Short mmCIF file of C-alpha atoms in Angstrom, two decimals:
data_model
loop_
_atom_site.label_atom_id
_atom_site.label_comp_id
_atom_site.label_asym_id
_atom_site.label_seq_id
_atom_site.Cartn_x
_atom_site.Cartn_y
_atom_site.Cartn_z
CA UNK A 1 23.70 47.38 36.50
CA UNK A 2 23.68 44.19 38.92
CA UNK A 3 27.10 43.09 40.04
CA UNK A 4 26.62 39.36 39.21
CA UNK A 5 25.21 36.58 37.16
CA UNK A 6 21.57 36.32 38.89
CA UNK A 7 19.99 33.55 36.74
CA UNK A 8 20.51 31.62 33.05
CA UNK A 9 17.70 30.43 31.01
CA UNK A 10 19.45 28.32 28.56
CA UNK A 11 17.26 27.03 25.16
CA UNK A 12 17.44 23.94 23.44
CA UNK A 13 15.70 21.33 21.46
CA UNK A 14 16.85 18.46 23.39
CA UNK A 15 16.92 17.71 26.86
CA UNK A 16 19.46 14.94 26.53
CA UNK A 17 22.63 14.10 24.88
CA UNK A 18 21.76 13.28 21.27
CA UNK A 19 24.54 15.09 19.57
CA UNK A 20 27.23 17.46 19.58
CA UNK A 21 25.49 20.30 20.28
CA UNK A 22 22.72 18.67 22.98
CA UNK A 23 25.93 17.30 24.72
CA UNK A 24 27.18 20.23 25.07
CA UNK A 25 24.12 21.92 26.82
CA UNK A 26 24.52 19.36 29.55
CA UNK A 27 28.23 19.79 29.98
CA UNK A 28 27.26 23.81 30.35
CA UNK A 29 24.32 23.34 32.76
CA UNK A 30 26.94 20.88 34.83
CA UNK A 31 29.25 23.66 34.96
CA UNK A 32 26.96 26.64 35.65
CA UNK A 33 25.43 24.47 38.72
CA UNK A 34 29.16 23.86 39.79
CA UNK A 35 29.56 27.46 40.12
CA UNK A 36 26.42 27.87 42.15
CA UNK A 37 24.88 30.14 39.51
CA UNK A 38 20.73 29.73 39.19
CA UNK A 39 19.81 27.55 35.51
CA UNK A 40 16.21 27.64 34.23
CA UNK A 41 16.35 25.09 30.85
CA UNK A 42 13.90 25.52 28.59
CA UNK A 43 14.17 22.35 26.26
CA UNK A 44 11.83 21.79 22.95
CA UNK A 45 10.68 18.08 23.68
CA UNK A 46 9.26 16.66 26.27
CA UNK A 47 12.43 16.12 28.91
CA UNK A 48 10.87 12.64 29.83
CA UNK A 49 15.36 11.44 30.03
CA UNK A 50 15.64 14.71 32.04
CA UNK A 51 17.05 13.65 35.65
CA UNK A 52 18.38 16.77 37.25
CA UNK A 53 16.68 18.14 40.27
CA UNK A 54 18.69 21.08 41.14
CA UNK A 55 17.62 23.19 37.66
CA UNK A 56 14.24 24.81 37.23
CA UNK A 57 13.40 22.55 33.92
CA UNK A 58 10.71 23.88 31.47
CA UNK A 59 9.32 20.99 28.47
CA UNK A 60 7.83 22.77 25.80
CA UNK A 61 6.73 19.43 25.01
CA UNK A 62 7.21 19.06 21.12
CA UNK A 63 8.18 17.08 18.88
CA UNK A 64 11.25 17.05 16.17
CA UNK A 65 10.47 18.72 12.98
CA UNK A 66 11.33 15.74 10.69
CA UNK A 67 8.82 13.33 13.69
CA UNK A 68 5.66 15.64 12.15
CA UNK A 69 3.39 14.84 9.73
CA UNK A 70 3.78 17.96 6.42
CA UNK A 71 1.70 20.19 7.42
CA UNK A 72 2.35 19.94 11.38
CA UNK A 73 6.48 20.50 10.65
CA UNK A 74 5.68 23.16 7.63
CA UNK A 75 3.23 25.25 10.78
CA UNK A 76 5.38 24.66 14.14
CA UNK A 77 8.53 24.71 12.80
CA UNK A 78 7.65 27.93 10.96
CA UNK A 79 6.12 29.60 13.76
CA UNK A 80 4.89 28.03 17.24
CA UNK A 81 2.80 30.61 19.32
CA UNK A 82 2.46 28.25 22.65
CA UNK A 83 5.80 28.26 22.68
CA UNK A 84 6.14 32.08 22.24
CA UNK A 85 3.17 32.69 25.31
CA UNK A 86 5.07 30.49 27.75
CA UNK A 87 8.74 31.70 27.68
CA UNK A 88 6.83 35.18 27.47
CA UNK A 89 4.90 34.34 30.14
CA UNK A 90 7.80 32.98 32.36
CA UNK A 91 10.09 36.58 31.33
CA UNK A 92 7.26 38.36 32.43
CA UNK A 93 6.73 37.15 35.69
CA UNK A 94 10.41 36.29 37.09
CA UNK A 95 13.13 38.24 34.70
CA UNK A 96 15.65 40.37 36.64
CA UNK A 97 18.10 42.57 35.51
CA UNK A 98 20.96 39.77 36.01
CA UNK A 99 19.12 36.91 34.32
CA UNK A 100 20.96 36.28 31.16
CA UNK A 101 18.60 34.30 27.61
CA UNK A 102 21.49 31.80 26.25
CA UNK A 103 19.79 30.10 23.15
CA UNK A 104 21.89 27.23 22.32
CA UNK A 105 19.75 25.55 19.48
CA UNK A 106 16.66 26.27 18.68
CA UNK A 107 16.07 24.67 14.60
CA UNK A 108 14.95 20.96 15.40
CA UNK A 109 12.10 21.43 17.07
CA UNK A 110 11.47 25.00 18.86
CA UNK A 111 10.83 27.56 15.94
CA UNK A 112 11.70 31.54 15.55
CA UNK A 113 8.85 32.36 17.95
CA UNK A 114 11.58 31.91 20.94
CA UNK A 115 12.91 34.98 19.30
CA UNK A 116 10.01 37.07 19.83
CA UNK A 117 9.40 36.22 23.30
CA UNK A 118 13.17 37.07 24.12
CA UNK A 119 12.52 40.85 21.97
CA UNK A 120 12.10 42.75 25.47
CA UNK A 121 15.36 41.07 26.91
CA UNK A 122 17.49 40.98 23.57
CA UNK A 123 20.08 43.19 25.37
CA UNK A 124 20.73 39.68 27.33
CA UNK A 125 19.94 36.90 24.80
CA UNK A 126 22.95 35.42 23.70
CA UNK A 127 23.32 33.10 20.83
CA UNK A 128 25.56 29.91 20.41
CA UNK A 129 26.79 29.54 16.30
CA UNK A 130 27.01 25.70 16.43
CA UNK A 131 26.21 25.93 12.52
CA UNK A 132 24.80 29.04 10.28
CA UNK A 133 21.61 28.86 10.92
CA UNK A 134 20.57 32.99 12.72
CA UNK A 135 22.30 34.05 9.20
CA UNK A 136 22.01 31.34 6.52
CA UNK A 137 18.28 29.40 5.62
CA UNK A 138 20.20 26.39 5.31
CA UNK A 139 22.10 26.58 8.33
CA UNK A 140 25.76 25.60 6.31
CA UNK A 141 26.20 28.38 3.35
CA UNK A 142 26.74 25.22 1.42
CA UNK A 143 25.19 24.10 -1.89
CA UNK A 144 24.08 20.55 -1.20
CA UNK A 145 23.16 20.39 -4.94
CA UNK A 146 26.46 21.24 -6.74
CA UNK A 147 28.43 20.04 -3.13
CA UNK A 148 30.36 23.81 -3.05
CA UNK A 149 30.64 26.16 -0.37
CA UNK A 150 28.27 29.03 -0.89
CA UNK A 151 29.31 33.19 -0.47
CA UNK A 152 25.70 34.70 -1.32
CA UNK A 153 24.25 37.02 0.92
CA UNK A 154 21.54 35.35 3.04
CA UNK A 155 17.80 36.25 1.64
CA UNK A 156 19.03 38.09 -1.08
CA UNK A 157 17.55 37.76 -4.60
CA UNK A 158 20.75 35.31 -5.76
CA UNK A 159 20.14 33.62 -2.27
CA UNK A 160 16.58 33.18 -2.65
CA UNK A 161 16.40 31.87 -6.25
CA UNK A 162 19.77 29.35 -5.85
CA UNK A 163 18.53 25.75 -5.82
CA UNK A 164 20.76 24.93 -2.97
CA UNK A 165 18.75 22.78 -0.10
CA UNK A 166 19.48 19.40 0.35
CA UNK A 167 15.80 18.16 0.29
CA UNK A 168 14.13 20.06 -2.66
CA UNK A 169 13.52 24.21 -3.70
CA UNK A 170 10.46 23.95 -1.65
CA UNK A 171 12.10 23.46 1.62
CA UNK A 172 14.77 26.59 0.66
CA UNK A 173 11.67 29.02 0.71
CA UNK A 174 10.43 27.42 3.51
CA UNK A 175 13.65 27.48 5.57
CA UNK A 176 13.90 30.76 4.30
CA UNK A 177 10.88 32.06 5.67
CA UNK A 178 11.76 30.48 9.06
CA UNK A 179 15.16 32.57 8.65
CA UNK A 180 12.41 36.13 7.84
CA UNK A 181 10.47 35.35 10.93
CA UNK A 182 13.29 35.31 13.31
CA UNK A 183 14.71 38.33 11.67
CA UNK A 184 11.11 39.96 12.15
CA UNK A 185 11.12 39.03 15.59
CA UNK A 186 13.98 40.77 16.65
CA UNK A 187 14.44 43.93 14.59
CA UNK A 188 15.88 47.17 16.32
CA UNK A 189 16.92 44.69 19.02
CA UNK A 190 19.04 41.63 18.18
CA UNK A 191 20.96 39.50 20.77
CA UNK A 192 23.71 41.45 22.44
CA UNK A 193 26.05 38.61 21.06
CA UNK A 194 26.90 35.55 19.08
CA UNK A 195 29.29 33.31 20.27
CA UNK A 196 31.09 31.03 17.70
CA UNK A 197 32.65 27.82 17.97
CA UNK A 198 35.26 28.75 15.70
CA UNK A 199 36.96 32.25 14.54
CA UNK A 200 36.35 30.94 11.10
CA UNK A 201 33.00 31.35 11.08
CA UNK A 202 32.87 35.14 11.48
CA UNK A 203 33.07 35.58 7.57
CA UNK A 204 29.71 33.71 6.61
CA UNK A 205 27.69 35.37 9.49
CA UNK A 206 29.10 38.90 8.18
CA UNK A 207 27.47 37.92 4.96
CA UNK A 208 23.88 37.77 6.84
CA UNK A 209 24.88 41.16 8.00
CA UNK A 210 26.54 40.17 11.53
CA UNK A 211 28.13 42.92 13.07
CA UNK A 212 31.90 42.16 14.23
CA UNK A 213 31.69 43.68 17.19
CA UNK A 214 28.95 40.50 17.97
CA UNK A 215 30.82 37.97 16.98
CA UNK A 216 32.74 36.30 19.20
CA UNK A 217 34.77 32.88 19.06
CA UNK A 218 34.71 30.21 22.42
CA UNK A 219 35.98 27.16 21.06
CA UNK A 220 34.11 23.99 21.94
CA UNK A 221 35.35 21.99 25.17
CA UNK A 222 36.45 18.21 24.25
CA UNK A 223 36.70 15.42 26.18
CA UNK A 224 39.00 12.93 25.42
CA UNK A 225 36.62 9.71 25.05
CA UNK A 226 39.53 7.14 26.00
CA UNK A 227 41.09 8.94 29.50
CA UNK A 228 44.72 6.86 28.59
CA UNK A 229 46.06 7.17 25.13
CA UNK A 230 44.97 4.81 22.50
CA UNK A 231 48.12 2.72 20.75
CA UNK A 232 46.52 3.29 17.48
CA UNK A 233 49.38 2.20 16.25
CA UNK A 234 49.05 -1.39 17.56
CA UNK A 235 45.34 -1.20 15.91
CA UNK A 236 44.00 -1.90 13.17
CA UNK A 237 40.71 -0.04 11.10
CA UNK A 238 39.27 2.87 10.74
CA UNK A 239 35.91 4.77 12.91
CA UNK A 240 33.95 7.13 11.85
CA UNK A 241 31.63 8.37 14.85
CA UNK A 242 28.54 10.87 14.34
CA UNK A 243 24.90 11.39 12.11
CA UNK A 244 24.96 8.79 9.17
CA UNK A 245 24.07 11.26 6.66
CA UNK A 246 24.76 12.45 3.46
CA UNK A 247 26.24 16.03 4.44
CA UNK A 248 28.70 14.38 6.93
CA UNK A 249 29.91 12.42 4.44
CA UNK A 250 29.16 9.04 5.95
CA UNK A 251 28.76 7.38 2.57
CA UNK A 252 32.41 8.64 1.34
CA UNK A 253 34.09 7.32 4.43
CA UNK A 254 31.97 3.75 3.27
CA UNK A 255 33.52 4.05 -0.49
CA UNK A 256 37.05 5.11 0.68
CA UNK A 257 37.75 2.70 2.90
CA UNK A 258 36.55 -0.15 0.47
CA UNK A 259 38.92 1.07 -2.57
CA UNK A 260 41.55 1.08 0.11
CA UNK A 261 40.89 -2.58 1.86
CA UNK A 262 40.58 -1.45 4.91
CA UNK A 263 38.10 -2.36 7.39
CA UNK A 264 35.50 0.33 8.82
CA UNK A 265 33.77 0.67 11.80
CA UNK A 266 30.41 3.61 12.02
CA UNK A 267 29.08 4.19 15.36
CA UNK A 268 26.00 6.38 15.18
CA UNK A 269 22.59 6.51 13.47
CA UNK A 270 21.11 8.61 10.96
CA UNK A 271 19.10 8.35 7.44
CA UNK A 272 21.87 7.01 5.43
CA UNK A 273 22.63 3.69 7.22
CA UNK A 274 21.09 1.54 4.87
CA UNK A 275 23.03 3.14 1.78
CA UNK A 276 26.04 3.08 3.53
CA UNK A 277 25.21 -0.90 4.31
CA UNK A 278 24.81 -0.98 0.44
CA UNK A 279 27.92 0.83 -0.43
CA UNK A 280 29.95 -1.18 2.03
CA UNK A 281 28.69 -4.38 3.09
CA UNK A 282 31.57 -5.38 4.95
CA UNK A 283 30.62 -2.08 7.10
CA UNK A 284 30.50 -2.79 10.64
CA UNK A 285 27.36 -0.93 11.97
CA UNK A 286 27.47 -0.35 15.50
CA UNK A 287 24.57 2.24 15.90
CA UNK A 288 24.04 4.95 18.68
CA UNK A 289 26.58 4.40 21.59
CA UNK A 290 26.82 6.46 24.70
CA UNK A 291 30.37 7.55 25.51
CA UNK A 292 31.72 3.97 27.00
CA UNK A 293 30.12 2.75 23.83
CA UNK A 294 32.05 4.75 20.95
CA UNK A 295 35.38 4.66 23.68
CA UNK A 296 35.18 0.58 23.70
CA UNK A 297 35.08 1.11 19.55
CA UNK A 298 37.51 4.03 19.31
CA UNK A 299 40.27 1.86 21.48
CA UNK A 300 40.22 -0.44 18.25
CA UNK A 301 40.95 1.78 15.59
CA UNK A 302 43.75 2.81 13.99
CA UNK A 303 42.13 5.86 12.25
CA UNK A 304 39.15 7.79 12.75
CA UNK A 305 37.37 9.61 10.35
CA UNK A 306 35.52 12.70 9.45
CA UNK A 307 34.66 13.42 5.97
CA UNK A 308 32.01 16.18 5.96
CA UNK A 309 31.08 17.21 2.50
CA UNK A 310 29.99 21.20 3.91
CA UNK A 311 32.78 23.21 5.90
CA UNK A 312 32.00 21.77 9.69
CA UNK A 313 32.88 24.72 11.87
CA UNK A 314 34.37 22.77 14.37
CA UNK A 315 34.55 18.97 14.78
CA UNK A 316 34.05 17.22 18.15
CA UNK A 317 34.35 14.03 17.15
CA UNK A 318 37.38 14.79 15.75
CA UNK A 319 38.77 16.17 18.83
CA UNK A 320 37.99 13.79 20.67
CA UNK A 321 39.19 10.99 18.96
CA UNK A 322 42.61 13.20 18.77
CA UNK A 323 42.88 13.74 22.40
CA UNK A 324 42.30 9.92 23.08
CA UNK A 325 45.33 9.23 20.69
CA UNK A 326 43.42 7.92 17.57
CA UNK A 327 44.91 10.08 14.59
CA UNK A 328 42.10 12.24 12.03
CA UNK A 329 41.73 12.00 8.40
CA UNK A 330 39.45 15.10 7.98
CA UNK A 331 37.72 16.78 5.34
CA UNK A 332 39.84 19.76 4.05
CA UNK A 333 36.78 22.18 4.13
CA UNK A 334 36.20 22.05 7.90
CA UNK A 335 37.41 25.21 9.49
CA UNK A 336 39.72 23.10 11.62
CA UNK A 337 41.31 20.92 8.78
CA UNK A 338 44.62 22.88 8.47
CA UNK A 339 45.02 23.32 12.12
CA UNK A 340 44.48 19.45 13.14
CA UNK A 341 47.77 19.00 10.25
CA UNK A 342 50.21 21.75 11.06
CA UNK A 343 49.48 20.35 14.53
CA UNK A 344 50.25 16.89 13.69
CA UNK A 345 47.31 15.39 14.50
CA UNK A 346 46.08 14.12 11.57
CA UNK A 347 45.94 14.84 8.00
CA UNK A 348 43.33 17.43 6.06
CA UNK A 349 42.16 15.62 2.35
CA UNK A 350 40.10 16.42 -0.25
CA UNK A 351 37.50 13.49 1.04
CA UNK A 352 34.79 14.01 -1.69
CA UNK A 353 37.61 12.98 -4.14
CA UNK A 354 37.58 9.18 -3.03
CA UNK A 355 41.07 8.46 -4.95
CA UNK A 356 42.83 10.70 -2.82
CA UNK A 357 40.63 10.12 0.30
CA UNK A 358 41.58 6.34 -0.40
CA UNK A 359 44.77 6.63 -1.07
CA UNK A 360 45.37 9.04 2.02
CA UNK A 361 43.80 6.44 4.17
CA UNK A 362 45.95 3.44 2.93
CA UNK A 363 49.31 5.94 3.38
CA UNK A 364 48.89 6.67 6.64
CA UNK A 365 47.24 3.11 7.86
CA UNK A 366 50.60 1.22 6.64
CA UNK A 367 52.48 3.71 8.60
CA UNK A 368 52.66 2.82 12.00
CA UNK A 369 55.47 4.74 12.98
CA UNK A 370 53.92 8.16 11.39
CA UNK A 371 50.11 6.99 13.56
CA UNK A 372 52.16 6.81 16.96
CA UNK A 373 54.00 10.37 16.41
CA UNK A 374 50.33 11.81 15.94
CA UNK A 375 48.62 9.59 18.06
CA UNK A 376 50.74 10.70 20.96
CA UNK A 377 51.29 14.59 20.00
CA UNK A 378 47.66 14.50 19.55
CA UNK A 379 46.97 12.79 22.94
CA UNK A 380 49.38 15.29 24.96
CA UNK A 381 48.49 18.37 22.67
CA UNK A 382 44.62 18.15 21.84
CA UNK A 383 43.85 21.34 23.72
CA UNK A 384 45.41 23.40 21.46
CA UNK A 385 42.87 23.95 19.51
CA UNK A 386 40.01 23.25 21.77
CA UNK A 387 38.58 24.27 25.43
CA UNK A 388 38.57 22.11 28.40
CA UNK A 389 34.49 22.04 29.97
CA UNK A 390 36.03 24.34 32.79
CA UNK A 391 37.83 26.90 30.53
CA UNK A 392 35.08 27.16 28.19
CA UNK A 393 32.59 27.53 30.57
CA UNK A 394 34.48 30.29 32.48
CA UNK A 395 34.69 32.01 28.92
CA UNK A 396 31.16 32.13 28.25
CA UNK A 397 30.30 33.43 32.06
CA UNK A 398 33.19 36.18 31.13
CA UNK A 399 30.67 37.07 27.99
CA UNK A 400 27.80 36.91 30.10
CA UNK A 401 28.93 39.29 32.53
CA UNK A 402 30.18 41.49 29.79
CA UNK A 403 26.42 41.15 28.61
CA UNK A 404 25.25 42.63 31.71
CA UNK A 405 27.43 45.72 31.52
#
């Protein structure tokens, strides 16, 4: 067995910072590189905002799923052979027994092929659980028709005939079938493990037959997006930050805060703005920011936000707006709800029931002496329940190594 980390080839959609997830592939390549350990990034679009010179970068050169006309999303996305014959083609020619397959997000644009190039090496390919997708065909075990958590075991019969996909029963089967491939691709030989982002999650992906043993929880890293504490209580407001979309609860946040008179700020993008513009026309709509962009917004607020209608299994934004001082209303079905309020950083609430998500809001925004108590314990005591980018990153080389042994 080789005594050290020789190489990682990391896997992602995105080559940039678009998201949660994309963010955090740049905050794990910055740390690898810090440690002096060899990154090969192989990213699903075309890396044209890809600036670093001192990682072997590798565009597949696609393009999002939901960017594709039908038929070209219904193919790739299902299966995508070029991409298959050049990460093969790579493993074939410069794998080693210390390089280590990390596949942080593969569901926007690369497709289960990835997994069938990586069969040879799946004693090495790790897997990140950033949502349920690599057990669930709708990547939430959530019913986005009747808005309830779902327990059915992944491509069983009850999975396969439950109307349960946000866009229509057509794209179930088809997201199912993506979820067949990849299980196709690696039988007898699935990754070696499956780190989680929460300890939460290790009940759903026993459901799509997980083993424990597998399944491993490294708690996101957060950084604070305001370096000195907020005085929410001298603000006034309320942010939500993230997708505009209908599973993130966007338009809730938009109805709550009108019952409750209180202003609200979004600061993000997504295929809900204009309903939410409807919904709440006093709405301030900031867009995409980059971090100095949602900070400058966050410094205003009072409150920030995040209403998700499926269980979120973790919740940067919320974290972040924590550890910059800026209490969290949160919905009570993400994983970290009950932590973020025995902490006293915030308060978990039913948010898809918009009297008590209202009148939750309009409690806690006429208490300013309640917002400074959790704006500071949150400020001094975020990391608690989250990772710094240096501790997390030394936990996933730990799992790495353990990979290799």
């Amino acid at each position: 067995m080789p005594d050290k980390i020789e190489r990682v080839v990391l896997f992602h959609d995105y080559s940039e910072a678009l998201g949660g997830a994309s963010y955090l592939v740049q905050v794990l390549i910055e740390e690898l590189r810090s440690r002096d350990v060899p990154v090969t990034f192989f990213a699903g679009d075309t890396g044209t905002n890809f600036g670093r010179d001192d990682v072997e970068f590798i565009p597949l050169n696609g393009k999002s799923l939901l960017a594709r006309s039908t038929i070209g999303a219904l193919t790739k996305g299902l299966f995508n052979p070029p991409s298959l014959f050049r990460v093969r083609d790579w493993i074939r020619e410069n794998d080693t027994p210390g390089t280590i397959y990390h596949v942080h997000g593969w569901t926007k644009i690369l497709s289960p092929a990835v997994f069938g190039a990586l069969r040879d090496v799946s004693q090495r390919v790790i897997l990140h659980g950033h949502d349920y997708f690599n057990s669930c065909p709708n990547g939430a075990f959530f019913n986005y028709v009747t808005e309830q958590d779902c327990s059915l075991t992944p491509l069983s019969a009850a999975c396969l005939s439950c109307r349960c996909d946000k866009s229509s029963y057509a794209h179930k089967l088809w997201r199912s079938g993506r979820e067949a491939v990849r299980r196709v691709q690696t039988v007898g030989a699935n990754a070696n493990r499956m780190l989680l982002i929460h300890p939460g999650q290790a009940r759903n992906f026993a459901l799509g037959h997980w083993p424990a043993e597998k399944l491993v929880a490294v708690r996101n890293p957060v950084t604070p997006l305001a370096p000195q504490r907020i005085e929410a209580e001298r603000n006034n407001g309320i942010i939500y930050i993230g997708r505009i979309s209908a599973e993130k609860g966007a338009d809730l946040a938009a109805k709550a805060a009108a019952m409750a008179g209180i202003p609200i700020t979004f600061v993000g993008d997504g295929s809900e703005v204009d309903h939410v513009r409807a919904i709440n026309p006093d709405a301030i709509m900031l867009g995409r920011q980059d971090r100095a962009g949602a900070a400058k917004a966050l410094s205003r607020a009072k409150l920030a936000v995040m209403p998700s209608r499926w269980a979120e299994p973790f919740g940067l934004v919320a974290l972040e707006a924590i550890g910059s001082g800026v209490p969290v209303i949160v919905s009570n079905r993400a994983l970290v709800a009950p932590e973020i309020e025995r902490a006293g950083f915030g308060l978990s609430a039913n948010t898809a029931n918009l009297e008590e998500f209202a009148r939750t809001l309009l409690d806690l925004h006429a208490d300013n002496a309640r917002v400074k108590r959790m704006s500071t314990h949150g400020h001094k005591n975020y990391l608690n329940l989250c990772n710094t980018p240096e501790s997390w990153a030394n936990t996933i080389v730990n799992q790495y190594e353990q990979a290799l042994l």
